[in-house]
PDB file of C-alpha atoms in Angstrom:
ATOM      1  CA  MET I1233    -102.172  12.367  73.947  1.00 43.00           C
ATOM      2  CA  THR I1234    -101.112  15.372  76.351  1.00 44.00           C
ATOM      3  CA  THR I1235    -104.538  17.014  77.111  1.00 46.00           C
ATOM      4  CA  SER I1236    -106.381  15.965  80.428  1.00 49.00           C
ATOM      5  CA  GLU I1237    -109.612  15.478  78.774  1.00 62.00           C
ATOM      6  CA  PRO I1238    -109.990  12.928  75.743  1.00 67.00           C
ATOM      7  CA  LEU I1239    -111.005  14.039  72.402  1.00 74.00           C
ATOM      8  CA  SER I1240    -114.328  13.287  71.125  1.00 75.00           C
ATOM      9  CA  PRO I1241    -114.545  11.117  68.010  1.00 78.00           C
ATOM     10  CA  VAL I1242    -115.172  14.005  65.802  1.00 72.00           C
ATOM     11  CA  SER I1243    -112.612  15.805  67.435  1.00 74.00           C
ATOM     12  CA  ARG I1244    -110.053  13.188  66.875  1.00 82.00           C
ATOM     13  CA  THR I1245    -110.712  13.265  62.800  1.00 87.00           C
ATOM     14  CA  ALA I1246    -108.717  16.506  63.314  1.00 91.00           C
ATOM     15  CA  LEU I1247    -105.552  14.601  63.733  1.00 92.00           C
ATOM     16  CA  SER I1248    -106.185  12.714  60.677  1.00 91.00           C
ATOM     17  CA  VAL I1249    -106.374  16.156  58.802  1.00 94.00           C
ATOM     18  CA  ALA I1250    -102.953  16.789  60.447  1.00 95.00           C
ATOM     19  CA  ARG I1251    -101.272  13.808  59.149  1.00 92.00           C
ATOM     20  CA  VAL I1252    -102.496  14.798  55.735  1.00 93.00           C
ATOM     21  CA  ARG I1253    -101.062  18.263  56.221  1.00 96.00           C
ATOM     22  CA  ALA I1254     -97.625  16.480  57.499  1.00 95.00           C
ATOM     23  CA  TYR I1255     -97.645  14.396  54.560  1.00 93.00           C
ATOM     24  CA  GLU I1256     -98.005  17.091  51.879  1.00 95.00           C
ATOM     25  CA  SER I1257     -95.537  19.752  54.013  1.00 96.00           C
ATOM     26  CA  SER I1258     -92.830  16.663  53.619  1.00 94.00           C
ATOM     27  CA  ARG I1259     -93.259  16.850  49.601  1.00 93.00           C
ATOM     28  CA  PRO I1260     -90.417  18.183  47.630  1.00 95.00           C
ATOM     29  CA  ASP I1261     -93.201  20.058  45.710  1.00 95.00           C
ATOM     30  CA  PRO I1262     -95.902  20.870  48.348  1.00 97.00           C
ATOM     31  CA  LEU I1263     -98.981  22.846  47.741  1.00 98.00           C
ATOM     32  CA  PHE I1264     -98.423  24.534  51.207  1.00 98.00           C
ATOM     33  CA  VAL I1265     -96.530  24.026  54.538  1.00 98.00           C
ATOM     34  CA  ASP I1266     -97.812  23.613  57.620  1.00 98.00           C
ATOM     35  CA  PRO I1267     -94.689  23.215  59.915  1.00 97.00           C
ATOM     36  CA  TYR I1268     -96.751  22.282  62.986  1.00 98.00           C
ATOM     37  CA  ALA I1269     -98.931  19.398  61.695  1.00 96.00           C
ATOM     38  CA  LEU I1270     -96.070  16.917  62.443  1.00 95.00           C
ATOM     39  CA  ALA I1271     -95.687  17.921  65.973  1.00 96.00           C
ATOM     40  CA  PHE I1272     -99.511  17.469  66.485  1.00 95.00           C
ATOM     41  CA  VAL I1273     -99.314  13.982  64.827  1.00 93.00           C
ATOM     42  CA  ASP I1274     -96.066  13.001  67.187  1.00 93.00           C
ATOM     43  CA  ALA I1275     -97.980  14.078  70.220  1.00 93.00           C
ATOM     44  CA  ALA I1276    -100.990  11.990  69.566  1.00 90.00           C
ATOM     45  CA  GLY I1277     -98.753   9.121  69.211  1.00 88.00           C
ATOM     46  CA  LEU I1278     -99.637   8.422  65.427  1.00 84.00           C
ATOM     47  CA  GLU I1279     -97.313   7.517  62.633  1.00 79.00           C
ATOM     48  CA  PRO I1280     -95.515  10.474  61.487  1.00 62.00           C
ATOM     49  CA  ALA I1281     -96.450  10.008  57.846  1.00 62.00           C
ATOM     50  CA  LEU I1282     -98.727   8.160  55.700  1.00 64.00           C
ATOM     51  CA  SER I1283     -97.812   4.946  54.610  1.00 61.00           C
ATOM     52  CA  GLY I1284     -99.677   5.247  51.310  1.00 57.00           C
ATOM     53  CA  PRO I1285    -103.544   4.879  50.931  1.00 55.00           C
ATOM     54  CA  VAL I1286    -104.419   1.776  49.305  1.00 69.00           C
ATOM     55  CA  SER I1287    -108.256   1.905  48.828  1.00 84.00           C
ATOM     56  CA  SER I1288    -109.855   4.808  46.104  1.00 86.00           C
ATOM     57  CA  LEU I1289    -111.648   6.296  49.007  1.00 86.00           C
ATOM     58  CA  ALA I1290    -108.794   7.028  50.914  1.00 86.00           C
ATOM     59  CA  LYS I1291    -106.684   8.475  48.030  1.00 88.00           C
ATOM     60  CA  ALA I1292    -109.687  10.351  46.854  1.00 88.00           C
ATOM     61  CA  LEU I1293    -109.838  11.948  50.747  1.00 91.00           C
ATOM     62  CA  VAL I1294    -106.064  12.635  50.769  1.00 91.00           C
ATOM     63  CA  ALA I1295    -106.288  14.381  47.731  1.00 92.00           C
ATOM     64  CA  HIS I1296    -109.404  16.470  48.825  1.00 93.00           C
ATOM     65  CA  GLY I1297    -107.921  17.360  51.816  1.00 95.00           C
ATOM     66  CA  ILE I1298    -104.638  18.855  50.527  1.00 96.00           C
ATOM     67  CA  LEU I1299    -106.449  20.675  47.677  1.00 97.00           C
ATOM     68  CA  ARG I1300    -109.045  21.900  50.230  1.00 97.00           C
ATOM     69  CA  THR I1301    -106.442  23.152  52.360  1.00 98.00           C
ATOM     70  CA  ARG I1302    -104.483  25.154  49.289  1.00 98.00           C
ATOM     71  CA  PHE I1303    -108.043  26.616  48.229  1.00 98.00           C
ATOM     72  CA  TYR I1304    -108.624  27.857  51.717  1.00 98.00           C
ATOM     73  CA  ASP I1305    -105.215  29.241  52.332  1.00 98.00           C
ATOM     74  CA  ASP I1306    -105.523  31.221  49.182  1.00 98.00           C
ATOM     75  CA  ARG I1307    -108.854  32.500  50.211  1.00 97.00           C
ATOM     76  CA  LEU I1308    -108.812  33.666  53.451  1.00 98.00           C
ATOM     77  CA  PRO I1309    -106.159  36.365  53.407  1.00 96.00           C
ATOM     78  CA  ALA I1310    -107.372  37.887  50.368  1.00 95.00           C
ATOM     79  CA  ALA I1311    -111.323  37.824  51.612  1.00 95.00           C
ATOM     80  CA  GLY I1312    -110.805  41.309  52.489  1.00 92.00           C
ATOM     81  CA  ALA I1313    -112.213  41.329  56.212  1.00 96.00           C
ATOM     82  CA  ASP I1314    -110.177  41.644  59.480  1.00 96.00           C
ATOM     83  CA  GLN I1315    -112.213  39.446  61.318  1.00 98.00           C
ATOM     84  CA  VAL I1316    -111.946  35.678  60.595  1.00 98.00           C
ATOM     85  CA  VAL I1317    -113.872  33.024  62.437  1.00 98.00           C
ATOM     86  CA  VAL I1318    -112.732  29.311  61.943  1.00 98.00           C
ATOM     87  CA  LEU I1319    -115.674  27.071  62.797  1.00 98.00           C
ATOM     88  CA  ALA I1320    -114.341  23.757  64.624  1.00 97.00           C
ATOM     89  CA  ALA I1321    -111.070  24.929  63.916  1.00 97.00           C
ATOM     90  CA  GLY I1322    -109.608  21.661  65.077  1.00 96.00           C
ATOM     91  CA  LEU I1323    -105.699  21.569  64.539  1.00 97.00           C
ATOM     92  CA  ASP I1324    -105.850  24.474  61.919  1.00 98.00           C
ATOM     93  CA  THR I1325    -102.635  26.597  62.080  1.00 98.00           C
ATOM     94  CA  ARG I1326    -103.656  29.278  60.002  1.00 98.00           C
ATOM     95  CA  ALA I1327    -103.469  32.001  62.490  1.00 98.00           C
ATOM     96  CA  TYR I1328     -99.647  30.951  62.736  1.00 98.00           C
ATOM     97  CA  ARG I1329     -98.445  30.113  59.137  1.00 97.00           C
ATOM     98  CA  LEU I1330    -100.494  32.280  56.679  1.00 98.00           C
ATOM     99  CA  ASP I1331     -99.537  36.141  56.011  1.00 97.00           C
ATOM    100  CA  TRP I1332    -102.346  38.083  57.391  1.00 97.00           C
ATOM    101  CA  PRO I1333    -103.144  41.671  56.362  1.00 95.00           C
ATOM    102  CA  SER I1334    -102.347  44.187  59.620  1.00 95.00           C
ATOM    103  CA  GLY I1335    -104.906  44.159  62.508  1.00 96.00           C
ATOM    104  CA  THR I1336    -106.582  40.660  61.375  1.00 98.00           C
ATOM    105  CA  ARG I1337    -108.221  39.097  64.168  1.00 98.00           C
ATOM    106  CA  VAL I1338    -108.772  35.251  64.029  1.00 98.00           C
ATOM    107  CA  PHE I1339    -111.332  33.598  66.071  1.00 98.00           C
ATOM    108  CA  GLU I1340    -110.725  29.590  66.558  1.00 98.00           C
ATOM    109  CA  LEU I1341    -114.098  27.975  67.739  1.00 98.00           C
ATOM    110  CA  ASP I1342    -114.067  24.293  68.899  1.00 97.00           C
ATOM    111  CA  LEU I1343    -114.259  22.296  71.901  1.00 95.00           C
ATOM    112  CA  GLY I1344    -112.098  22.634  74.868  1.00 95.00           C
ATOM    113  CA  PRO I1345    -110.262  19.421  74.654  1.00 94.00           C
ATOM    114  CA  VAL I1346    -109.187  19.734  71.256  1.00 95.00           C
ATOM    115  CA  LEU I1347    -108.047  23.625  71.623  1.00 96.00           C
ATOM    116  CA  ASP I1348    -106.148  22.654  74.614  1.00 96.00           C
ATOM    117  CA  PHE I1349    -104.231  19.977  73.095  1.00 96.00           C
ATOM    118  CA  LYS I1350    -103.389  22.292  70.163  1.00 97.00           C
ATOM    119  CA  GLN I1351    -102.132  25.091  72.650  1.00 97.00           C
ATOM    120  CA  GLN I1352    -100.104  22.593  74.487  1.00 96.00           C
ATOM    121  CA  VAL I1353     -98.290  21.530  71.350  1.00 97.00           C
ATOM    122  CA  LEU I1354     -98.059  25.066  69.870  1.00 98.00           C
ATOM    123  CA  ASP I1355     -96.709  26.365  73.186  1.00 98.00           C
ATOM    124  CA  GLY I1356     -93.964  23.667  73.311  1.00 97.00           C
ATOM    125  CA  LEU I1357     -92.698  24.736  70.082  1.00 97.00           C
ATOM    126  CA  GLY I1358     -92.769  28.432  70.678  1.00 98.00           C
ATOM    127  CA  ALA I1359     -95.185  29.256  67.928  1.00 98.00           C
ATOM    128  CA  VAL I1360     -96.284  32.815  67.306  1.00 98.00           C
ATOM    129  CA  PRO I1361     -99.441  33.847  65.747  1.00 98.00           C
ATOM    130  CA  LYS I1362     -99.247  36.130  62.922  1.00 97.00           C
ATOM    131  CA  ALA I1363    -102.521  37.604  63.733  1.00 97.00           C
ATOM    132  CA  ARG I1364    -104.494  38.384  66.946  1.00 98.00           C
ATOM    133  CA  ARG I1365    -105.663  34.958  67.731  1.00 98.00           C
ATOM    134  CA  THR I1366    -108.828  34.011  70.400  1.00 98.00           C
ATOM    135  CA  ALA I1367    -109.306  30.460  70.762  1.00 98.00           C
ATOM    136  CA  LEU I1368    -112.999  30.115  72.125  1.00 98.00           C
ATOM    137  CA  PRO I1369    -114.091  26.550  73.544  1.00 97.00           C
ATOM    138  CA  VAL I1370    -117.904  26.488  72.497  1.00 97.00           C
ATOM    139  CA  ASP I1371    -120.132  23.879  71.129  1.00 95.00           C
ATOM    140  CA  LEU I1372    -121.339  24.853  67.687  1.00 96.00           C
ATOM    141  CA  VAL I1373    -124.499  22.875  68.337  1.00 92.00           C
ATOM    142  CA  ASP I1374    -125.241  24.761  71.425  1.00 94.00           C
ATOM    143  CA  PRO I1375    -127.340  28.022  70.350  1.00 94.00           C
ATOM    144  CA  ARG I1376    -125.342  30.006  72.857  1.00 96.00           C
ATOM    145  CA  TRP I1377    -122.088  30.161  70.818  1.00 98.00           C
ATOM    146  CA  PRO I1378    -122.750  33.321  68.625  1.00 98.00           C
ATOM    147  CA  GLU I1379    -123.412  35.269  71.825  1.00 98.00           C
ATOM    148  CA  ARG I1380    -120.056  33.768  73.366  1.00 98.00           C
ATOM    149  CA  LEU I1381    -118.306  34.866  69.960  1.00 98.00           C
ATOM    150  CA  VAL I1382    -119.353  38.363  70.334  1.00 98.00           C
ATOM    151  CA  ALA I1383    -118.373  38.591  74.196  1.00 98.00           C
ATOM    152  CA  ALA I1384    -115.045  37.600  73.028  1.00 98.00           C
ATOM    153  CA  GLY I1385    -114.677  40.691  70.749  1.00 98.00           C
ATOM    154  CA  PHE I1386    -116.338  39.668  67.353  1.00 98.00           C
ATOM    155  CA  ASP I1387    -118.248  42.782  65.860  1.00 98.00           C
ATOM    156  CA  PRO I1388    -121.170  41.534  63.658  1.00 98.00           C
ATOM    157  CA  ALA I1389    -121.452  44.986  62.400  1.00 97.00           C
ATOM    158  CA  ARG I1390    -118.359  44.930  60.534  1.00 97.00           C
ATOM    159  CA  ARG I1391    -117.395  42.334  57.615  1.00 97.00           C
ATOM    160  CA  SER I1392    -116.044  39.371  58.315  1.00 98.00           C
ATOM    161  CA  VAL I1393    -114.771  35.808  56.660  1.00 98.00           C
ATOM    162  CA  TRP I1394    -115.945  32.402  57.832  1.00 98.00           C
ATOM    163  CA  LEU I1395    -114.383  29.040  57.411  1.00 98.00           C
ATOM    164  CA  ALA I1396    -116.320  25.931  57.779  1.00 98.00           C
ATOM    165  CA  GLU I1397    -113.864  23.449  56.530  1.00 97.00           C
ATOM    166  CA  GLY I1398    -114.807  19.646  56.697  1.00 95.00           C
ATOM    167  CA  LEU I1399    -117.693  20.534  58.997  1.00 96.00           C
ATOM    168  CA  LEU I1400    -121.080  19.974  57.573  1.00 96.00           C
ATOM    169  CA  VAL I1401    -120.707  16.634  56.994  1.00 94.00           C
ATOM    170  CA  TYR I1402    -120.417  15.652  60.571  1.00 94.00           C
ATOM    171  CA  LEU I1403    -123.820  17.624  61.195  1.00 95.00           C
ATOM    172  CA  ALA I1404    -127.284  16.485  60.202  1.00 95.00           C
ATOM    173  CA  PRO I1405    -129.454  18.634  57.925  1.00 96.00           C
ATOM    174  CA  ASP I1406    -131.243  20.506  60.646  1.00 96.00           C
ATOM    175  CA  GLU I1407    -128.190  20.967  62.414  1.00 96.00           C
ATOM    176  CA  ALA I1408    -126.375  22.441  59.530  1.00 97.00           C
ATOM    177  CA  ALA I1409    -129.211  24.443  58.692  1.00 97.00           C
ATOM    178  CA  GLY I1410    -128.940  26.167  62.405  1.00 97.00           C
ATOM    179  CA  LEU I1411    -125.292  26.671  62.285  1.00 98.00           C
ATOM    180  CA  LEU I1412    -125.598  28.686  59.045  1.00 98.00           C
ATOM    181  CA  THR I1413    -128.512  30.389  60.252  1.00 97.00           C
ATOM    182  CA  ALA I1414    -126.405  31.458  62.812  1.00 98.00           C
ATOM    183  CA  VAL I1415    -123.620  32.564  60.677  1.00 98.00           C
ATOM    184  CA  ALA I1416    -125.908  34.572  58.672  1.00 97.00           C
ATOM    185  CA  GLY I1417    -126.975  36.337  61.712  1.00 97.00           C
ATOM    186  CA  LEU I1418    -123.538  37.500  62.539  1.00 98.00           C
ATOM    187  CA  ALA I1419    -122.029  38.274  59.044  1.00 98.00           C
ATOM    188  CA  ALA I1420    -122.424  41.626  57.920  1.00 97.00           C
ATOM    189  CA  PRO I1421    -123.139  42.284  54.250  1.00 97.00           C
ATOM    190  CA  GLY I1422    -120.087  41.796  52.183  1.00 97.00           C
ATOM    191  CA  SER I1423    -118.879  38.984  54.505  1.00 98.00           C
ATOM    192  CA  ARG I1424    -117.894  35.721  53.018  1.00 98.00           C
ATOM    193  CA  LEU I1425    -118.240  32.263  53.752  1.00 98.00           C
ATOM    194  CA  LEU I1426    -115.816  29.444  52.682  1.00 98.00           C
ATOM    195  CA  LEU I1427    -116.913  25.716  52.931  1.00 98.00           C
ATOM    196  CA  GLU I1428    -117.456  22.570  50.575  1.00 97.00           C
ATOM    197  CA  GLN I1429    -120.521  21.544  48.312  1.00 93.00           C
ATOM    198  CA  GLY I1430    -121.967  18.556  50.123  1.00 86.00           C
ATOM    199  CA  GLY I1431    -122.247  15.252  48.627  1.00 85.00           C
ATOM    200  CA  ASP I1432    -124.717  12.361  49.116  1.00 87.00           C
ATOM    201  CA  VAL I1433    -122.926  10.164  51.935  1.00 85.00           C
ATOM    202  CA  SER I1434    -125.412   7.204  51.723  1.00 84.00           C
ATOM    203  CA  ARG I1435    -123.265   6.576  48.470  1.00 82.00           C
ATOM    204  CA  THR I1436    -119.935   6.423  50.154  1.00 83.00           C
ATOM    205  CA  PRO I1437    -117.934   3.506  49.370  1.00 83.00           C
ATOM    206  CA  GLN I1438    -117.144   0.870  52.268  1.00 79.00           C
ATOM    207  CA  ASP I1439    -113.646   1.059  53.855  1.00 81.00           C
ATOM    208  CA  PRO I1440    -113.307  -0.535  57.178  1.00 81.00           C
ATOM    209  CA  ALA I1441    -110.149   1.567  57.821  1.00 81.00           C
ATOM    210  CA  LEU I1442    -111.473   4.743  57.212  1.00 83.00           C
ATOM    211  CA  THR I1443    -114.865   3.967  59.385  1.00 85.00           C
ATOM    212  CA  HIS I1444    -113.653   6.256  62.180  1.00 85.00           C
ATOM    213  CA  LEU I1445    -114.134   9.059  59.822  1.00 84.00           C
ATOM    214  CA  THR I1446    -117.075   7.821  57.422  1.00 80.00           C
ATOM    215  CA  GLY I1447    -118.964   6.319  60.379  1.00 84.00           C
ATOM    216  CA  LEU I1448    -119.496   9.874  61.820  1.00 85.00           C
ATOM    217  CA  TRP I1449    -120.654  11.287  58.676  1.00 83.00           C
ATOM    218  CA  ARG I1450    -124.289  12.582  58.712  1.00 88.00           C
ATOM    219  CA  GLY I1451    -124.346  14.502  55.536  1.00 91.00           C
ATOM    220  CA  GLY I1452    -125.105  18.053  56.367  1.00 94.00           C
ATOM    221  CA  LEU I1453    -127.083  19.641  53.749  1.00 96.00           C
ATOM    222  CA  GLY I1454    -125.516  17.412  51.077  1.00 93.00           C
ATOM    223  CA  PRO I1455    -125.591  18.523  47.284  1.00 93.00           C
ATOM    224  CA  GLY I1456    -127.989  21.248  48.116  1.00 95.00           C
ATOM    225  CA  THR I1457    -125.461  23.566  50.180  1.00 97.00           C
ATOM    226  CA  GLY I1458    -125.154  25.889  47.498  1.00 97.00           C
ATOM    227  CA  ASP I1459    -128.918  26.190  46.865  1.00 97.00           C
ATOM    228  CA  TRP I1460    -129.643  26.468  50.605  1.00 97.00           C
ATOM    229  CA  LEU I1461    -127.127  29.565  50.642  1.00 98.00           C
ATOM    230  CA  ALA I1462    -128.556  31.463  47.736  1.00 97.00           C
ATOM    231  CA  GLY I1463    -131.950  31.152  49.193  1.00 96.00           C
ATOM    232  CA  HIS I1464    -130.832  32.617  52.755  1.00 96.00           C
ATOM    233  CA  GLY I1465    -129.194  35.766  51.530  1.00 97.00           C
ATOM    234  CA  TRP I1466    -126.013  34.874  49.986  1.00 98.00           C
ATOM    235  CA  THR I1467    -124.158  35.158  46.527  1.00 98.00           C
ATOM    236  CA  VAL I1468    -122.482  31.479  45.706  1.00 98.00           C
ATOM    237  CA  GLU I1469    -119.275  30.845  43.639  1.00 97.00           C
ATOM    238  CA  THR I1470    -118.390  27.456  43.164  1.00 97.00           C
ATOM    239  CA  THR I1471    -114.717  26.024  42.275  1.00 97.00           C
ATOM    240  CA  ALA I1472    -114.706  22.235  40.947  1.00 96.00           C
ATOM    241  CA  LEU I1473    -112.316  20.125  42.907  1.00 96.00           C
ATOM    242  CA  THR I1474    -111.261  19.004  39.298  1.00 95.00           C
ATOM    243  CA  ARG I1475    -110.598  22.445  38.135  1.00 96.00           C
ATOM    244  CA  LEU I1476    -108.642  23.291  41.384  1.00 97.00           C
ATOM    245  CA  ALA I1477    -106.738  20.048  40.958  1.00 96.00           C
ATOM    246  CA  GLU I1478    -105.919  21.137  37.225  1.00 96.00           C
ATOM    247  CA  THR I1479    -104.605  24.513  38.355  1.00 96.00           C
ATOM    248  CA  CYS I1480    -102.568  22.880  40.831  1.00 96.00           C
ATOM    249  CA  GLY I1481    -100.956  20.320  38.657  1.00 95.00           C
ATOM    250  CA  ARG I1482    -102.399  17.341  40.908  1.00 93.00           C
ATOM    251  CA  PRO I1483    -104.164  14.866  38.909  1.00 90.00           C
ATOM    252  CA  LEU I1484    -107.033  13.375  41.018  1.00 91.00           C
ATOM    253  CA  PRO I1485    -107.584   9.722  41.717  1.00 88.00           C
ATOM    254  CA  ASP I1486    -111.033   9.955  40.575  1.00 83.00           C
ATOM    255  CA  PRO I1487    -111.034  12.646  37.753  1.00 83.00           C
ATOM    256  CA  SER I1488    -114.923  12.061  37.444  1.00 78.00           C
ATOM    257  CA  THR I1489    -115.602  13.491  40.898  1.00 86.00           C
ATOM    258  CA  THR I1490    -118.327  16.231  41.267  1.00 86.00           C
ATOM    259  CA  ARG I1491    -116.755  17.521  44.484  1.00 90.00           C
ATOM    260  CA  ALA I1492    -116.545  21.717  44.770  1.00 95.00           C
ATOM    261  CA  PHE I1493    -115.937  24.219  47.187  1.00 97.00           C
ATOM    262  CA  ILE I1494    -118.151  27.170  48.033  1.00 98.00           C
ATOM    263  CA  GLU I1495    -116.929  30.758  48.435  1.00 98.00           C
ATOM    264  CA  ALA I1496    -120.245  32.798  49.275  1.00 98.00           C
ATOM    265  CA  GLU I1497    -120.981  36.326  49.842  1.00 98.00           C
ATOM    266  CA  ARG I1498    -123.465  37.775  52.450  1.00 98.00           C
ATOM    267  CA  ARG I1499    -126.050  39.866  50.282  1.00 95.00           C
ATOM    268  CA  THR I1500    -128.399  41.277  52.907  1.00 75.00           C
ATOM    269  CA  ALA I1501    -128.598  41.116  56.544  1.00 57.00           C
ATOM    270  CA  ASP I1502    -131.741  39.145  56.586  1.00 55.00           C
TER     271      ASP I1502
END
């Protein structure tokens, strides 16, 4: 690891996401290509590719991560807003690899060490963003982060699109509600929010090889995520994971899953 500060356990989960993205990018028929993911994996001293998940939970997480990436890749540039906020951005490189409309500004929010690690790797590759990118070191549990985002140039009076990819599950219910309340306070009517419909983490199968991930899960708003948003000024549309898998031609290891993705539109400024 090249960063001077160690990554927190939650921040290190970004490396697991990078491994999945590197794995998918190496396939002959990838649903997306992240040309930077393997460099993060190498810089962290991890194996360059997945050796093949063996447990049903591992297979499900890999499939979910791949389809989730594709879903958000498609939705973000088409959201009709030139302000994009990536919450807990981790090793997300969409500012570099997606084709953004002219004038788009991407704000990446995360803890300083993970942003520093990402920047060091990207600088070493000579990577150039395709949008105006601002990396903002903040703690999303700190109630002052919205002030820092505005100070960095975000305009809450204009429409925006927000991404909370794989984030809420690592928060307690009150923390998740507080975060989404803060987002609502910054999202002008017509803004969009992309995230996952939560599940009941208490029913997660046990897999010792994955406790570095699942042991950190706190559930967020769980299965009530969409209902919470609908009751707080958002119009909610869901896309079932099974439907997305069918559209992409990728059979799921567990076709009975009820997982889904949420695309919400801000109705009011309240």
